[in-house]
Coordinates of C-alpha atoms in Angstrom, one line a residue:
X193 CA 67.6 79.2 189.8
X194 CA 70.9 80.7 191.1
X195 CA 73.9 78.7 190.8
X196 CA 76.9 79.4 193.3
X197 CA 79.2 76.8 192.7
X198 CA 82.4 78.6 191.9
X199 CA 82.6 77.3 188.5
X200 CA 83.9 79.6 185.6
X201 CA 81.5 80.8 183.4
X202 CA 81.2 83.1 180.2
X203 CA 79.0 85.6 181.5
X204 CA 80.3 89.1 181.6
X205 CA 81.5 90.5 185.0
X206 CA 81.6 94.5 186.5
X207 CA 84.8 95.4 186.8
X208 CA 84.5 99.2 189.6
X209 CA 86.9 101.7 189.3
X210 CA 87.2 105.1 190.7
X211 CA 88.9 107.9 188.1
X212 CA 89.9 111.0 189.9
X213 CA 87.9 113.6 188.3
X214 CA 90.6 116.1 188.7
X215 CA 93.8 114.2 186.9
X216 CA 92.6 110.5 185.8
X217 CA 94.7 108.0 188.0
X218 CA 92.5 105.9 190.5
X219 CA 91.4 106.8 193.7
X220 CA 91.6 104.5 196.9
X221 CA 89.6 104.4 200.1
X222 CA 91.2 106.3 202.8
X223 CA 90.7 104.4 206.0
X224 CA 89.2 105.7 209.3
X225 CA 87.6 108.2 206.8
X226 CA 84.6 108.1 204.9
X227 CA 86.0 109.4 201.3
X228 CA 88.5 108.3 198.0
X229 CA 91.5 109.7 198.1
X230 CA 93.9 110.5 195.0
X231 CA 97.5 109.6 196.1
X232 CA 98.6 111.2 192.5
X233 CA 96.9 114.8 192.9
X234 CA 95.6 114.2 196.7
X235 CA 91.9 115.2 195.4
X236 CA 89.1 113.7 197.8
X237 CA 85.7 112.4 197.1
X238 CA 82.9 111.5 198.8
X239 CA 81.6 107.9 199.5
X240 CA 79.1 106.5 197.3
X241 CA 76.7 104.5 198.7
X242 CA 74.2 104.5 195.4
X243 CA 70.7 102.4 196.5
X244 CA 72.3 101.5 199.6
X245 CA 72.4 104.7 201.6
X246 CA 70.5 104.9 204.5
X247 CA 69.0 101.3 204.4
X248 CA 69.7 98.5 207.0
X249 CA 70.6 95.3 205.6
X250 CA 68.4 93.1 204.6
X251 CA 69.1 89.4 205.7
X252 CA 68.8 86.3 203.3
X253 CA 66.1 83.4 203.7
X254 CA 69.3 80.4 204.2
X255 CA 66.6 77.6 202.7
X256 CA 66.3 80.0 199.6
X257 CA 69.8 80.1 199.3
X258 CA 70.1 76.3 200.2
X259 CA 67.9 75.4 197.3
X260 CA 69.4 77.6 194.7
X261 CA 66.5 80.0 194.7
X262 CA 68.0 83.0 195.7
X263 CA 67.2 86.2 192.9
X264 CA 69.9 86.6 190.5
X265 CA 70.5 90.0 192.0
X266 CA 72.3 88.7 194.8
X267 CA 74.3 86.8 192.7
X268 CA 78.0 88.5 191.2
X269 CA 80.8 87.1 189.4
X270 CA 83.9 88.1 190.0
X271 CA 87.8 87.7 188.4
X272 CA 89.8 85.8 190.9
X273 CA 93.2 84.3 191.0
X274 CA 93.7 80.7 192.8
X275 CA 96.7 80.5 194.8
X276 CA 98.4 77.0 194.2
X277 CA 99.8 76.4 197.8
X278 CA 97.5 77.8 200.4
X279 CA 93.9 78.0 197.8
X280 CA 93.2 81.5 198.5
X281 CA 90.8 82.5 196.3
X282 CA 91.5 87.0 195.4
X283 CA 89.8 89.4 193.1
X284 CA 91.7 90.9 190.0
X285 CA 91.1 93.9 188.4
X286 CA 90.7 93.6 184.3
X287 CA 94.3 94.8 184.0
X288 CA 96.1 92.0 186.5
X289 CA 97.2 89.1 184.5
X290 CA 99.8 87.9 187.4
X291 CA 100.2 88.7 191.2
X292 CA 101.9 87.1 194.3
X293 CA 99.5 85.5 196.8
X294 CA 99.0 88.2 199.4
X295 CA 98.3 85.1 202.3
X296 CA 102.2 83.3 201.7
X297 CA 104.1 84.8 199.2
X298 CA 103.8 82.7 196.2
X299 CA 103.7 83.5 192.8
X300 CA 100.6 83.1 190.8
X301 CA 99.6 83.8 187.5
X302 CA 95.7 84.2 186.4
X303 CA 93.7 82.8 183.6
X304 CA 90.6 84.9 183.1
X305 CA 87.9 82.7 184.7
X306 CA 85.5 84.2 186.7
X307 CA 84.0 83.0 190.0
X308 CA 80.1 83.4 190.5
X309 CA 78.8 83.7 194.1
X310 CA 76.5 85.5 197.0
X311 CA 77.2 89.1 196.9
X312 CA 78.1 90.7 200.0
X313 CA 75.6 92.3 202.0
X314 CA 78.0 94.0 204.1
X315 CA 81.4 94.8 205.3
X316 CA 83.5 96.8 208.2
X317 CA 85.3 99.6 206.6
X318 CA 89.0 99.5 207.0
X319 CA 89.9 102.1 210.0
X320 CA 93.8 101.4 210.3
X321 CA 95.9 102.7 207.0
X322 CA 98.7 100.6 206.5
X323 CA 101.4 102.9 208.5
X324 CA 98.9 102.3 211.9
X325 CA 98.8 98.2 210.8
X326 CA 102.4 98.1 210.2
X327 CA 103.2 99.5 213.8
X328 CA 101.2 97.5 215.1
X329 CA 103.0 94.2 214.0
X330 CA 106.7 95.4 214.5
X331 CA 105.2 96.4 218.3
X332 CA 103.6 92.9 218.1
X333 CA 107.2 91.2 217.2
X334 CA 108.7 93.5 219.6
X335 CA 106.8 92.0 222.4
X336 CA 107.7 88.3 221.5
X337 CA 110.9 86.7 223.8
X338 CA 113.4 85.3 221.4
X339 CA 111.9 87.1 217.8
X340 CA 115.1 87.7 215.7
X341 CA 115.7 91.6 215.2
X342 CA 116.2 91.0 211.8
X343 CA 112.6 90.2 210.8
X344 CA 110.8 93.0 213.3
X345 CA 113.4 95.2 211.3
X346 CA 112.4 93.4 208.0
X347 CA 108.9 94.0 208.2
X348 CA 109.1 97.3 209.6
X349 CA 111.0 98.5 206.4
X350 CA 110.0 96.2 203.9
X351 CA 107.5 95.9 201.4
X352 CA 104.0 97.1 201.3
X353 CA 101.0 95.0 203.4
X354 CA 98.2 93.6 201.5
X355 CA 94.6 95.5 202.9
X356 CA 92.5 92.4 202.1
X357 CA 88.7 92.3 203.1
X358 CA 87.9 88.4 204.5
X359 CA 84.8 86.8 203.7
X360 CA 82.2 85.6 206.8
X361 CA 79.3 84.4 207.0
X362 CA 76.6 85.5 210.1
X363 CA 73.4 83.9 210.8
X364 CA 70.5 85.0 212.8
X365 CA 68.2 81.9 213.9
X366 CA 65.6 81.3 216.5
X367 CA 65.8 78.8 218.6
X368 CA 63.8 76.7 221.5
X369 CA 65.3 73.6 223.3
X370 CA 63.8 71.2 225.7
X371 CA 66.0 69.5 228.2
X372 CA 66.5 66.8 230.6
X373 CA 68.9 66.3 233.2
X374 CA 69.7 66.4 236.6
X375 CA 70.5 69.3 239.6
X376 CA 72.6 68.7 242.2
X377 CA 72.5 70.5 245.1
X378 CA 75.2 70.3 248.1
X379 CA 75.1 69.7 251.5
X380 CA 77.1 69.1 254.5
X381 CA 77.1 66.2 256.7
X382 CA 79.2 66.4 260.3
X383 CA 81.2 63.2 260.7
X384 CA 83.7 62.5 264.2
X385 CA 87.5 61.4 262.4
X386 CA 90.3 60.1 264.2
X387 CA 93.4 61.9 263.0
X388 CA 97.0 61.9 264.6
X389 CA 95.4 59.9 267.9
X390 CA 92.9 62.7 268.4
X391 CA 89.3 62.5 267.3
X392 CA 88.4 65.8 265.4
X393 CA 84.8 66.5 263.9
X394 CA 84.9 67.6 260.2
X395 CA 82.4 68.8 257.8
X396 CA 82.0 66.6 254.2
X397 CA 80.4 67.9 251.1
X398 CA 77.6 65.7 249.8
X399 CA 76.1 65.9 246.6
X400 CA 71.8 65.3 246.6
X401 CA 70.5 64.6 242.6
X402 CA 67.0 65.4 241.3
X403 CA 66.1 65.3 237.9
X404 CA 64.7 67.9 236.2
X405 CA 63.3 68.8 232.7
X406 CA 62.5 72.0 231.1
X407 CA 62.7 74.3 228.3
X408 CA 64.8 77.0 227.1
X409 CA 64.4 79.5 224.1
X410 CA 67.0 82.1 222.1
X411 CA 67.2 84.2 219.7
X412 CA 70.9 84.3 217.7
X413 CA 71.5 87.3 215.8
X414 CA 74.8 87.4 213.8
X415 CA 76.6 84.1 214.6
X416 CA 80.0 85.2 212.7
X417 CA 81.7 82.6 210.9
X418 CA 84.9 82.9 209.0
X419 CA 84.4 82.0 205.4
X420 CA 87.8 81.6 204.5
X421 CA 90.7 78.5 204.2
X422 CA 93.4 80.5 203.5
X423 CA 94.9 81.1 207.1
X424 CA 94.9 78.6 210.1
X425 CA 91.5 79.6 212.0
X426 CA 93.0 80.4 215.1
X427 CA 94.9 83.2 213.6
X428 CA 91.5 85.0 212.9
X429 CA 89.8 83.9 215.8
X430 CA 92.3 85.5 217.7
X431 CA 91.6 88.7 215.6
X432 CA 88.2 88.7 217.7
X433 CA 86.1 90.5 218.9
X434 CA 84.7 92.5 215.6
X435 CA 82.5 95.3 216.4
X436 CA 79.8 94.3 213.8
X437 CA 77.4 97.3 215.0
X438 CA 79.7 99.0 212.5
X439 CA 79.4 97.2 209.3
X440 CA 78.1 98.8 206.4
X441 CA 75.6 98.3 203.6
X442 CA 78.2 97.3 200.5
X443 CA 79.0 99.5 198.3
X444 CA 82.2 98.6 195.8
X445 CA 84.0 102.0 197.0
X446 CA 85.4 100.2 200.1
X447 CA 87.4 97.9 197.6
X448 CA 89.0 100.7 196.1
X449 CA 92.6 100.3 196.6
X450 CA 92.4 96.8 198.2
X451 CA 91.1 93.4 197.7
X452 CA 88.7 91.0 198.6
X453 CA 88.8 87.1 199.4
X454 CA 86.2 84.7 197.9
X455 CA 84.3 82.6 200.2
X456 CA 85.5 78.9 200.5
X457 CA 83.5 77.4 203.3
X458 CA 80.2 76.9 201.2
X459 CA 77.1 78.7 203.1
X460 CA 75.6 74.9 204.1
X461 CA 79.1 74.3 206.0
X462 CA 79.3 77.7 207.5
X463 CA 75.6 76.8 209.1
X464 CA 77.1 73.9 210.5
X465 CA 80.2 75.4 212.4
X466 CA 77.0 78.2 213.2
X467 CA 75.2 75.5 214.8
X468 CA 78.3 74.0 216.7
X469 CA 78.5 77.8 218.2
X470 CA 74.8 77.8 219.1
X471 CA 74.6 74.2 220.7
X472 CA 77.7 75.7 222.8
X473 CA 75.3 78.9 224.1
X474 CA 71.8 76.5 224.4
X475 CA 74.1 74.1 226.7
X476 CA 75.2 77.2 228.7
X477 CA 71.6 78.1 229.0
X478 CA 70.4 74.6 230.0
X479 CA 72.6 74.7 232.9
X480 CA 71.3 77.9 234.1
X481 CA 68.2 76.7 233.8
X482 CA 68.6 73.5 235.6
X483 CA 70.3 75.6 238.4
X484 CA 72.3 74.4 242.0
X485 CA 75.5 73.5 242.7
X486 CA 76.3 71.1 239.4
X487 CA 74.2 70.0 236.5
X488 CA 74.0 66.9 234.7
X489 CA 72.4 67.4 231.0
X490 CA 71.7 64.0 229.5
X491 CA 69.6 65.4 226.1
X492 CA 68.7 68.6 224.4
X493 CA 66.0 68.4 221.6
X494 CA 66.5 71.9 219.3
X495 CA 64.2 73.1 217.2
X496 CA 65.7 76.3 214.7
X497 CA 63.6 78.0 212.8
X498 CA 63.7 81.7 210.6
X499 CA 66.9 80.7 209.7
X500 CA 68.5 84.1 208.0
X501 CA 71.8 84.7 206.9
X502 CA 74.5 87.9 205.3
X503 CA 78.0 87.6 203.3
X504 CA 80.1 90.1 204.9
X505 CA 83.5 91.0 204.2
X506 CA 85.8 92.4 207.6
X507 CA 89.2 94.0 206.8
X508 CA 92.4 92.5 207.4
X509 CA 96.1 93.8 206.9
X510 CA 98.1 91.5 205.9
X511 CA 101.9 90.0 205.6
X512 CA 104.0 86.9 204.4
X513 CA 107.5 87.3 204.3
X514 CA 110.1 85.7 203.4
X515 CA 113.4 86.0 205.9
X516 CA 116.4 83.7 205.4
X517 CA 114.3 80.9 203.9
X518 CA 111.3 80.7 206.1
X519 CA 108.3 82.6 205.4
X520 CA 106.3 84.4 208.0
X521 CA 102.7 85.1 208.1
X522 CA 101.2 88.2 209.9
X523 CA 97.7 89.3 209.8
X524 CA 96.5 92.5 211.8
X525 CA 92.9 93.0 212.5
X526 CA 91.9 96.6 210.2
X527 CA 89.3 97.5 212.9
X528 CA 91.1 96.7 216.4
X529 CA 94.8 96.4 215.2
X530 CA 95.0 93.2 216.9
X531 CA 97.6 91.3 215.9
X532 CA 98.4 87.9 215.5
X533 CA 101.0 85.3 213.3
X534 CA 103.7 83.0 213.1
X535 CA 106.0 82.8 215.8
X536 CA 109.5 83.7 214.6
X537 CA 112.3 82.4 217.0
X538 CA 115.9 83.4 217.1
X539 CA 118.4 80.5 217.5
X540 CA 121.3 83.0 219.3
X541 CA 118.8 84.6 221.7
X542 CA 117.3 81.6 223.0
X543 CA 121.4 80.4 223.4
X544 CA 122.4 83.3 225.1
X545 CA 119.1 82.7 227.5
X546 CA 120.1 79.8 228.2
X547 CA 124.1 80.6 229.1
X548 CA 122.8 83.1 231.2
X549 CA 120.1 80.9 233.3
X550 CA 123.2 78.0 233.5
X551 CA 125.7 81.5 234.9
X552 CA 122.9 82.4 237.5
X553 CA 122.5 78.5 238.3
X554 CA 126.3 78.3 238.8
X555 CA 126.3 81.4 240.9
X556 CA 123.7 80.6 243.1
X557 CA 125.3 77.0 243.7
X558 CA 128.0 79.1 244.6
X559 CA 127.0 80.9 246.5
X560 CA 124.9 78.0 248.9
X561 CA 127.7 76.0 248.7
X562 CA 129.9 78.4 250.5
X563 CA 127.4 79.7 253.1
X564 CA 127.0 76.0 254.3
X565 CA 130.5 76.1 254.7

């Protein structure tokens, strides 16, 4: 039986890393190309994919994993560091005794505790290098009315972003729903009114209900959800859409050079928030089904079954910085470069703004008040 709970155990961990062959130092995974790269001699290699070339991934049973029966092979354990303030949960290498939380900026130091979980199954390769996601933000904060120059500046100039791969969970299922409810269908009804002394014939919308019952089936094939607590969710929603037709079968070369989030959101809880997402699309398909003008839906009765799941890790450049006293969060979607974060607001822009709107008020008073006299 597997055990996933996150607690630390004694049992030895695999630690990857990529020598160059050519001078020693570690190599790094080159985004938007499918090769290691040696920043110290600038030697290339190519990616390997070991037993996962060329095979599709291979979905989980989610009741096998629910009952703690999943093979021990698609178990790992990993080194990770727990960030004090936000509980982000990253991956050390052997070496790393202390590091600053890539998700806000605070200092953490490790123990050497390890973190046993689902392995991933998957994971979108990082396209944008960290050049591309930096242009990206500054562009981003360059957009925003009333962002202080200092911080697009700031973050254009400062310190290195944090590649980070972000855990999710997708679930196929099949589903079939019966339904009852109600169609309404409109129609018209001429009436003679009596408006302003003179009788005038109208036309008023009328609303005829029938009830009506039926069934409706779907299949759901990878209902993403995020598997992370480490950033408000509608940061990463707003990251969306992922192109999943491009992730990968894992292989432990993508990580070179960055690092990976543990899952937080527990595989029964991501089901949950998968099953809010499904009940949204069955509802969608009820209506359709009931048809006419409006529907009323009083019950749906869902029965999911072949339940499957993945771990999947998507990339994500990321930055917290600190800028007189107030920290600022950026993420920027590795994939899209889609940007989203905290909205930074500058005190003497938003004062000018406003002198100016109160100087185009007064001259426009003016300017009234003189042409009526």
């Amino acid at each position: 039986m597997s055990d996933f709970d996150g607690s630390a155990t004694t049992a030895p961990e695999t630690e990857h890393r990529f020598p160059c062959d050519q001078c020693g130092a570690d190599m790094r995974f080159d985004p938007g190309a499918d090769r290691l790269i040696c920043d110290h001699c600038g030697a290339e290699q190519a990616i390997d994919r070991g037993p996962w070339a060329g095979g599709a991934i291979r979905e989980l049973d989610f009741r096998t994993a629910i009952e703690n029966h999943l093979p021990e092979a698609e178990i790992e354990e990993t080194r990770v560091v727990t960030c004090p303030n936000c509980g982000a949960q990253t991956d050390l290498g052997e070496k790393d005794h202390a590091a600053e939380c890539p998700f806000c900026a605070t200092p953490v130091v490790t123990d050497t505790g390890t973190h046993r979980h689902i392995k991933p199954k998957g994971l979108v390769p990082f396209v944008l290098d960290e050049t591309q996601a930096r242009k990206a933000m500054t562009d981003w904060l360059g957009r925003l009315w009333f962002a202080p120059n200092g911080l697009r500046d700031y973050a254009r100039k400062g310190r290195r972003m944090n590649g980070i791969y972000v855990p999710y969970w997708t679930f196929d299922a099949d589903t079939k729903s019966s339904y009852r409810g109600e169609r309404g269908d409109d129609y018209y009804e001429t009436r003679t009114v009596v408006r302003d002394g003179k009788r005038q014939t109208v036309r008023v919308r009328k609303t005829r209900w029938r009830p009506k019952s039926g069934r409706v089936a779907r299949f759901f094939d990878d209902v993403l959800v995020l598997a992370s607590r480490s950033l408000p969710k509608r940061y990463t929603d707003a990251l969306e859409p992922w192109d999943l037709s491009r992730v990968e079968p894992y292989a432990p070369d993508y990580l070179a050079g960055f690092r990976a989030e543990g899952y937080q959101v527990e595989l029964a809880d991501g089901f949950t928030e998968a099953r809010t997402i499904m009940d949204r699309i069955i509802l969608r398909d009820v209506k359709f089904d009931i048809g006419g003008d409006h529907q009323r839906v009083h019950n749906i009765d869902t029965t999911v079954s072949a339940v499957t799941f993945k771990h999947i890790l998507l990339p994500v450049w990321m930055a917290a910085y600190k800028y007189r006293g107030e920290t600022y969060r950026f993420v920027v979607n590795g994939q899209t470069g889609r940007v989203q974060g905290e909205r930074p607001w500058s005190a003497w822009k938003i004062a000018f703004a406003v002198l100016i709107g109160l100087i185009v008020a007064g001259a426009v008073g003016y300017v009234m008040a003189t042409q009526q006299g």
